[in-house]
Amino acid sequence: MTGHPMRTRQIPNQRVACKRNGPMKRIVNRNTWTWSLVALSCISLMLGQLPAWAFGPPQSQQPDSSLQPVLPITDVVLDASGRLVGQIVDQQGTPRHGLVVVLRQGRREVARTVTDSEGRFALSNIPVGLYQLDAGSTRAIYRVWTTQTAPPRSHHQAVLVAETETVVRGNHIEAAVDQLDAITLAMVSSSIAAVTIAGVTLDKVNDLEDKVNALSGGGGTPASP
């Protein structure tokens, strides 16, 4: 009689222990793993967004501080004989003698000449249109007109201010086109260290700078290329 109640008291205890150590424990463990996986997933998603928060927009969307504005376009009128005339001077207004002047449309060379003792030049048989004029390290964009079609405020000659010192250019290369029409200009300047007055310098003008340096360094009268 005395042992039987003790067995009845042990049975509930064993059942309670079974409940605590059996299915309920497995349920608790399952829930713990579930919440752990959810937490890890959330952390992974958050970490995946950290680069965007830390570094801002992609590099392609950030403005390039080295980009220079597009060159302005100047209207100039051909003379009565259809020549494009102009003058090249330095910062002090002194004429640049013997400087190579190249007229281009995109990368296509249209005409080339050398300035005289007064820094003047003339390019013959130039059709109307949009051109880029290179003189030393300086480049300017001109829209060429005839006297009959020119706007009222067009210039009668192209005047450029060319540096006398050697200009060190950046490593960027302009995006140029082969042909420029009379309306649009598809050119982007990315030169970093170039210093200009008539505008901003663009890419290397083939062997133009070497010729200009040779002409400027020599004391005699340069010959036309």
PDB file of N, CA and C in Angstrom, residues 101-168:
ATOM      1  N   VAL A 101      48.828  76.499 -88.319  1.00  0.00           N
ATOM      2  CA  VAL A 101      47.377  76.605 -88.141  1.00  0.00           C
ATOM      3  C   VAL A 101      46.719  75.499 -88.965  1.00  0.00           C
ATOM      4  N   VAL A 102      45.853  74.721 -88.321  1.00  0.00           N
ATOM      5  CA  VAL A 102      45.205  73.591 -88.991  1.00  0.00           C
ATOM      6  C   VAL A 102      43.697  73.733 -88.843  1.00  0.00           C
ATOM      7  N   LEU A 103      42.989  73.638 -89.954  1.00  0.00           N
ATOM      8  CA  LEU A 103      41.528  73.674 -89.960  1.00  0.00           C
ATOM      9  C   LEU A 103      41.019  72.251 -90.153  1.00  0.00           C
ATOM     10  N   ARG A 104      40.094  71.825 -89.284  1.00  0.00           N
ATOM     11  CA  ARG A 104      39.593  70.457 -89.324  1.00  0.00           C
ATOM     12  C   ARG A 104      38.072  70.428 -89.242  1.00  0.00           C
ATOM     13  N   GLN A 105      37.540  69.317 -89.730  1.00  0.00           N
ATOM     14  CA  GLN A 105      36.162  68.927 -89.462  1.00  0.00           C
ATOM     15  C   GLN A 105      36.226  67.559 -88.809  1.00  0.00           C
ATOM     16  N   GLY A 106      35.978  67.513 -87.508  1.00  0.00           N
ATOM     17  CA  GLY A 106      36.213  66.287 -86.768  1.00  0.00           C
ATOM     18  C   GLY A 106      37.694  65.977 -86.779  1.00  0.00           C
ATOM     19  N   ARG A 107      38.062  64.792 -87.276  1.00  0.00           N
ATOM     20  CA  ARG A 107      39.466  64.414 -87.389  1.00  0.00           C
ATOM     21  C   ARG A 107      40.000  64.578 -88.810  1.00  0.00           C
ATOM     22  N   ARG A 108      39.199  65.068 -89.684  1.00  0.00           N
ATOM     23  CA  ARG A 108      39.635  65.254 -91.074  1.00  0.00           C
ATOM     24  C   ARG A 108      40.238  66.633 -91.251  1.00  0.00           C
ATOM     25  N   GLU A 109      41.459  66.671 -91.724  1.00  0.00           N
ATOM     26  CA  GLU A 109      42.126  67.951 -91.966  1.00  0.00           C
ATOM     27  C   GLU A 109      41.620  68.553 -93.267  1.00  0.00           C
ATOM     28  N   VAL A 110      41.201  69.815 -93.191  1.00  0.00           N
ATOM     29  CA  VAL A 110      40.669  70.520 -94.361  1.00  0.00           C
ATOM     30  C   VAL A 110      41.726  71.403 -94.998  1.00  0.00           C
ATOM     31  N   ALA A 111      42.458  72.146 -94.184  1.00  0.00           N
ATOM     32  CA  ALA A 111      43.481  73.055 -94.703  1.00  0.00           C
ATOM     33  C   ALA A 111      44.528  73.285 -93.625  1.00  0.00           C
ATOM     34  N   ARG A 112      45.711  73.727 -94.061  1.00  0.00           N
ATOM     35  CA  ARG A 112      46.826  73.970 -93.152  1.00  0.00           C
ATOM     36  C   ARG A 112      47.672  75.112 -93.701  1.00  0.00           C
ATOM     37  N   THR A 113      48.176  75.942 -92.795  1.00  0.00           N
ATOM     38  CA  THR A 113      49.047  77.036 -93.197  1.00  0.00           C
ATOM     39  C   THR A 113      49.911  77.445 -92.011  1.00  0.00           C
ATOM     40  N   VAL A 114      50.739  78.493 -92.213  1.00  0.00           N
ATOM     41  CA  VAL A 114      51.621  79.012 -91.170  1.00  0.00           C
ATOM     42  C   VAL A 114      51.417  80.519 -91.090  1.00  0.00           C
ATOM     43  N   THR A 115      51.403  81.053 -89.873  1.00  0.00           N
ATOM     44  CA  THR A 115      51.193  82.494 -89.694  1.00  0.00           C
ATOM     45  C   THR A 115      52.414  83.277 -90.187  1.00  0.00           C
ATOM     46  N   ASP A 116      52.157  84.502 -90.652  1.00  0.00           N
ATOM     47  CA  ASP A 116      53.242  85.363 -91.122  1.00  0.00           C
ATOM     48  C   ASP A 116      53.851  86.135 -89.950  1.00  0.00           C
ATOM     49  N   SER A 117      54.642  87.152 -90.262  1.00  0.00           N
ATOM     50  CA  SER A 117      55.326  87.913 -89.216  1.00  0.00           C
ATOM     51  C   SER A 117      54.358  88.677 -88.325  1.00  0.00           C
ATOM     52  N   GLU A 118      53.159  88.930 -88.802  1.00  0.00           N
ATOM     53  CA  GLU A 118      52.149  89.622 -88.001  1.00  0.00           C
ATOM     54  C   GLU A 118      51.154  88.653 -87.363  1.00  0.00           C
ATOM     55  N   GLY A 119      51.444  87.379 -87.442  1.00  0.00           N
ATOM     56  CA  GLY A 119      50.560  86.385 -86.857  1.00  0.00           C
ATOM     57  C   GLY A 119      49.310  86.110 -87.663  1.00  0.00           C
ATOM     58  N   ARG A 120      49.254  86.599 -88.882  1.00  0.00           N
ATOM     59  CA  ARG A 120      48.054  86.438 -89.701  1.00  0.00           C
ATOM     60  C   ARG A 120      48.153  85.181 -90.559  1.00  0.00           C
ATOM     61  N   PHE A 121      46.973  84.681 -90.930  1.00  0.00           N
ATOM     62  CA  PHE A 121      46.900  83.509 -91.794  1.00  0.00           C
ATOM     63  C   PHE A 121      45.669  83.627 -92.674  1.00  0.00           C
ATOM     64  N   ALA A 122      45.665  82.868 -93.766  1.00  0.00           N
ATOM     65  CA  ALA A 122      44.523  82.829 -94.683  1.00  0.00           C
ATOM     66  C   ALA A 122      44.411  81.422 -95.254  1.00  0.00           C
ATOM     67  N   LEU A 123      43.204  80.883 -95.213  1.00  0.00           N
ATOM     68  CA  LEU A 123      42.919  79.550 -95.741  1.00  0.00           C
ATOM     69  C   LEU A 123      41.939  79.689 -96.894  1.00  0.00           C
ATOM     70  N   SER A 124      42.330  79.218 -98.062  1.00  0.00           N
ATOM     71  CA  SER A 124      41.540  79.431 -99.274  1.00  0.00           C
ATOM     72  C   SER A 124      40.572  78.279 -99.520  1.00  0.00           C
ATOM     73  N   ASN A 125      39.529  78.599-100.308  1.00  0.00           N
ATOM     74  CA  ASN A 125      38.544  77.612-100.766  1.00  0.00           C
ATOM     75  C   ASN A 125      37.910  76.845 -99.607  1.00  0.00           C
ATOM     76  N   ILE A 126      37.431  77.574 -98.640  1.00  0.00           N
ATOM     77  CA  ILE A 126      36.794  76.965 -97.472  1.00  0.00           C
ATOM     78  C   ILE A 126      35.278  77.017 -97.651  1.00  0.00           C
ATOM     79  N   PRO A 127      34.599  75.887 -97.720  1.00  0.00           N
ATOM     80  CA  PRO A 127      33.136  75.907 -97.817  1.00  0.00           C
ATOM     81  C   PRO A 127      32.515  76.343 -96.490  1.00  0.00           C
ATOM     82  N   VAL A 128      31.273  76.772 -96.564  1.00  0.00           N
ATOM     83  CA  VAL A 128      30.561  77.112 -95.333  1.00  0.00           C
ATOM     84  C   VAL A 128      30.357  75.837 -94.513  1.00  0.00           C
ATOM     85  N   GLY A 129      30.315  76.002 -93.207  1.00  0.00           N
ATOM     86  CA  GLY A 129      30.147  74.849 -92.335  1.00  0.00           C
ATOM     87  C   GLY A 129      30.758  75.103 -90.974  1.00  0.00           C
ATOM     88  N   LEU A 130      30.823  74.054 -90.192  1.00  0.00           N
ATOM     89  CA  LEU A 130      31.348  74.135 -88.834  1.00  0.00           C
ATOM     90  C   LEU A 130      32.730  73.498 -88.796  1.00  0.00           C
ATOM     91  N   TYR A 131      33.712  74.220 -88.247  1.00  0.00           N
ATOM     92  CA  TYR A 131      35.097  73.770 -88.257  1.00  0.00           C
ATOM     93  C   TYR A 131      35.731  73.958 -86.887  1.00  0.00           C
ATOM     94  N   GLN A 132      36.808  73.218 -86.674  1.00  0.00           N
ATOM     95  CA  GLN A 132      37.656  73.442 -85.512  1.00  0.00           C
ATOM     96  C   GLN A 132      39.007  73.923 -86.014  1.00  0.00           C
ATOM     97  N   LEU A 133      39.503  74.981 -85.400  1.00  0.00           N
ATOM     98  CA  LEU A 133      40.752  75.602 -85.819  1.00  0.00           C
ATOM     99  C   LEU A 133      41.785  75.392 -84.722  1.00  0.00           C
ATOM    100  N   ASP A 134      42.891  74.736 -85.061  1.00  0.00           N
ATOM    101  CA  ASP A 134      43.956  74.440 -84.110  1.00  0.00           C
ATOM    102  C   ASP A 134      45.152  75.327 -84.398  1.00  0.00           C
ATOM    103  N   ALA A 135      45.662  75.969 -83.342  1.00  0.00           N
ATOM    104  CA  ALA A 135      46.875  76.777 -83.439  1.00  0.00           C
ATOM    105  C   ALA A 135      47.704  76.508 -82.193  1.00  0.00           C
ATOM    106  N   GLY A 136      48.759  75.727 -82.346  1.00  0.00           N
ATOM    107  CA  GLY A 136      49.535  75.347 -81.173  1.00  0.00           C
ATOM    108  C   GLY A 136      48.699  74.474 -80.260  1.00  0.00           C
ATOM    109  N   SER A 137      48.597  74.884 -78.999  1.00  0.00           N
ATOM    110  CA  SER A 137      47.810  74.128 -78.021  1.00  0.00           C
ATOM    111  C   SER A 137      46.398  74.664 -77.869  1.00  0.00           C
ATOM    112  N   THR A 138      46.015  75.581 -78.732  1.00  0.00           N
ATOM    113  CA  THR A 138      44.699  76.210 -78.625  1.00  0.00           C
ATOM    114  C   THR A 138      43.786  75.714 -79.732  1.00  0.00           C
ATOM    115  N   ARG A 139      42.554  75.483 -79.387  1.00  0.00           N
ATOM    116  CA  ARG A 139      41.552  75.067 -80.363  1.00  0.00           C
ATOM    117  C   ARG A 139      40.310  75.921 -80.183  1.00  0.00           C
ATOM    118  N   ALA A 140      39.733  76.320 -81.275  1.00  0.00           N
ATOM    119  CA  ALA A 140      38.489  77.084 -81.266  1.00  0.00           C
ATOM    120  C   ALA A 140      37.563  76.521 -82.333  1.00  0.00           C
ATOM    121  N   ILE A 141      36.277  76.736 -82.135  1.00  0.00           N
ATOM    122  CA  ILE A 141      35.261  76.245 -83.064  1.00  0.00           C
ATOM    123  C   ILE A 141      34.640  77.442 -83.779  1.00  0.00           C
ATOM    124  N   TYR A 142      34.609  77.360 -85.100  1.00  0.00           N
ATOM    125  CA  TYR A 142      34.063  78.447 -85.908  1.00  0.00           C
ATOM    126  C   TYR A 142      32.995  77.911 -86.850  1.00  0.00           C
ATOM    127  N   ARG A 143      31.936  78.697 -86.968  1.00  0.00           N
ATOM    128  CA  ARG A 143      30.890  78.429 -87.952  1.00  0.00           C
ATOM    129  C   ARG A 143      31.101  79.429 -89.074  1.00  0.00           C
ATOM    130  N   VAL A 144      31.458  78.913 -90.235  1.00  0.00           N
ATOM    131  CA  VAL A 144      31.881  79.747 -91.355  1.00  0.00           C
ATOM    132  C   VAL A 144      30.686  80.064 -92.245  1.00  0.00           C
ATOM    133  N   TRP A 145      30.571  81.348 -92.604  1.00  0.00           N
ATOM    134  CA  TRP A 145      29.472  81.834 -93.438  1.00  0.00           C
ATOM    135  C   TRP A 145      30.023  82.628 -94.620  1.00  0.00           C
ATOM    136  N   THR A 146      29.180  82.764 -95.625  1.00  0.00           N
ATOM    137  CA  THR A 146      29.468  83.725 -96.686  1.00  0.00           C
ATOM    138  C   THR A 146      28.913  85.086 -96.286  1.00  0.00           C
ATOM    139  N   THR A 147      29.294  86.106 -97.014  1.00  0.00           N
ATOM    140  CA  THR A 147      28.806  87.451 -96.685  1.00  0.00           C
ATOM    141  C   THR A 147      27.295  87.570 -96.879  1.00  0.00           C
ATOM    142  N   GLN A 148      26.728  86.747 -97.751  1.00  0.00           N
ATOM    143  CA  GLN A 148      25.288  86.813 -98.002  1.00  0.00           C
ATOM    144  C   GLN A 148      24.475  86.097 -96.918  1.00  0.00           C
ATOM    145  N   THR A 149      25.048  85.120 -96.273  1.00  0.00           N
ATOM    146  CA  THR A 149      24.276  84.307 -95.324  1.00  0.00           C
ATOM    147  C   THR A 149      24.689  84.508 -93.866  1.00  0.00           C
ATOM    148  N   ALA A 150      25.695  85.305 -93.610  1.00  0.00           N
ATOM    149  CA  ALA A 150      26.225  85.440 -92.250  1.00  0.00           C
ATOM    150  C   ALA A 150      25.254  86.176 -91.335  1.00  0.00           C
ATOM    151  N   PRO A 151      25.153  85.779 -90.067  1.00  0.00           N
ATOM    152  CA  PRO A 151      24.346  86.525 -89.093  1.00  0.00           C
ATOM    153  C   PRO A 151      24.912  87.931 -88.886  1.00  0.00           C
ATOM    154  N   PRO A 152      24.112  88.833 -88.355  1.00  0.00           N
ATOM    155  CA  PRO A 152      24.559  90.231 -88.217  1.00  0.00           C
ATOM    156  C   PRO A 152      25.815  90.395 -87.366  1.00  0.00           C
ATOM    157  N   ARG A 153      26.000  89.597 -86.329  1.00  0.00           N
ATOM    158  CA  ARG A 153      27.125  89.793 -85.409  1.00  0.00           C
ATOM    159  C   ARG A 153      28.308  88.875 -85.708  1.00  0.00           C
ATOM    160  N   SER A 154      28.417  88.417 -86.926  1.00  0.00           N
ATOM    161  CA  SER A 154      29.538  87.545 -87.282  1.00  0.00           C
ATOM    162  C   SER A 154      30.844  88.335 -87.337  1.00  0.00           C
ATOM    163  N   HIS A 155      31.940  87.660 -87.027  1.00  0.00           N
ATOM    164  CA  HIS A 155      33.265  88.282 -87.080  1.00  0.00           C
ATOM    165  C   HIS A 155      33.834  88.155 -88.490  1.00  0.00           C
ATOM    166  N   HIS A 156      34.688  89.118 -88.832  1.00  0.00           N
ATOM    167  CA  HIS A 156      35.294  89.108 -90.162  1.00  0.00           C
ATOM    168  C   HIS A 156      36.639  88.396 -90.177  1.00  0.00           C
ATOM    169  N   GLN A 157      37.136  87.981 -89.042  1.00  0.00           N
ATOM    170  CA  GLN A 157      38.343  87.177 -88.986  1.00  0.00           C
ATOM    171  C   GLN A 157      38.340  86.339 -87.708  1.00  0.00           C
ATOM    172  N   ALA A 158      39.092  85.273 -87.737  1.00  0.00           N
ATOM    173  CA  ALA A 158      39.217  84.399 -86.569  1.00  0.00           C
ATOM    174  C   ALA A 158      40.457  84.807 -85.784  1.00  0.00           C
ATOM    175  N   VAL A 159      40.265  85.161 -84.531  1.00  0.00           N
ATOM    176  CA  VAL A 159      41.369  85.588 -83.671  1.00  0.00           C
ATOM    177  C   VAL A 159      41.514  84.582 -82.535  1.00  0.00           C
ATOM    178  N   LEU A 160      42.699  83.999 -82.415  1.00  0.00           N
ATOM    179  CA  LEU A 160      42.982  83.025 -81.365  1.00  0.00           C
ATOM    180  C   LEU A 160      44.134  83.517 -80.506  1.00  0.00           C
ATOM    181  N   VAL A 161      44.074  83.215 -79.237  1.00  0.00           N
ATOM    182  CA  VAL A 161      45.160  83.501 -78.304  1.00  0.00           C
ATOM    183  C   VAL A 161      45.849  82.179 -78.007  1.00  0.00           C
ATOM    184  N   ALA A 162      47.075  82.020 -78.479  1.00  0.00           N
ATOM    185  CA  ALA A 162      47.818  80.771 -78.332  1.00  0.00           C
ATOM    186  C   ALA A 162      48.898  80.939 -77.279  1.00  0.00           C
ATOM    187  N   GLU A 163      49.037  79.960 -76.409  1.00  0.00           N
ATOM    188  CA  GLU A 163      50.051  79.992 -75.360  1.00  0.00           C
ATOM    189  C   GLU A 163      51.448  79.891 -75.970  1.00  0.00           C
ATOM    190  N   THR A 164      52.405  80.583 -75.344  1.00  0.00           N
ATOM    191  CA  THR A 164      53.791  80.515 -75.799  1.00  0.00           C
ATOM    192  C   THR A 164      54.557  79.395 -75.121  1.00  0.00           C
ATOM    193  N   GLU A 165      54.071  78.923 -73.958  1.00  0.00           N
ATOM    194  CA  GLU A 165      54.735  77.845 -73.241  1.00  0.00           C
ATOM    195  C   GLU A 165      54.137  76.504 -73.640  1.00  0.00           C
ATOM    196  N   THR A 166      54.934  75.467 -73.420  1.00  0.00           N
ATOM    197  CA  THR A 166      54.471  74.114 -73.731  1.00  0.00           C
ATOM    198  C   THR A 166      53.352  73.725 -72.785  1.00  0.00           C
ATOM    199  N   VAL A 167      52.276  73.226 -73.317  1.00  0.00           N
ATOM    200  CA  VAL A 167      51.120  72.842 -72.522  1.00  0.00           C
ATOM    201  C   VAL A 167      51.151  71.338 -72.301  1.00  0.00           C
ATOM    202  N   VAL A 168      51.044  70.922 -71.041  1.00  0.00           N
ATOM    203  CA  VAL A 168      50.996  69.501 -70.700  1.00  0.00           C
ATOM    204  C   VAL A 168      49.541  69.083 -70.634  1.00  0.00           C
TER     205      VAL A 168
END
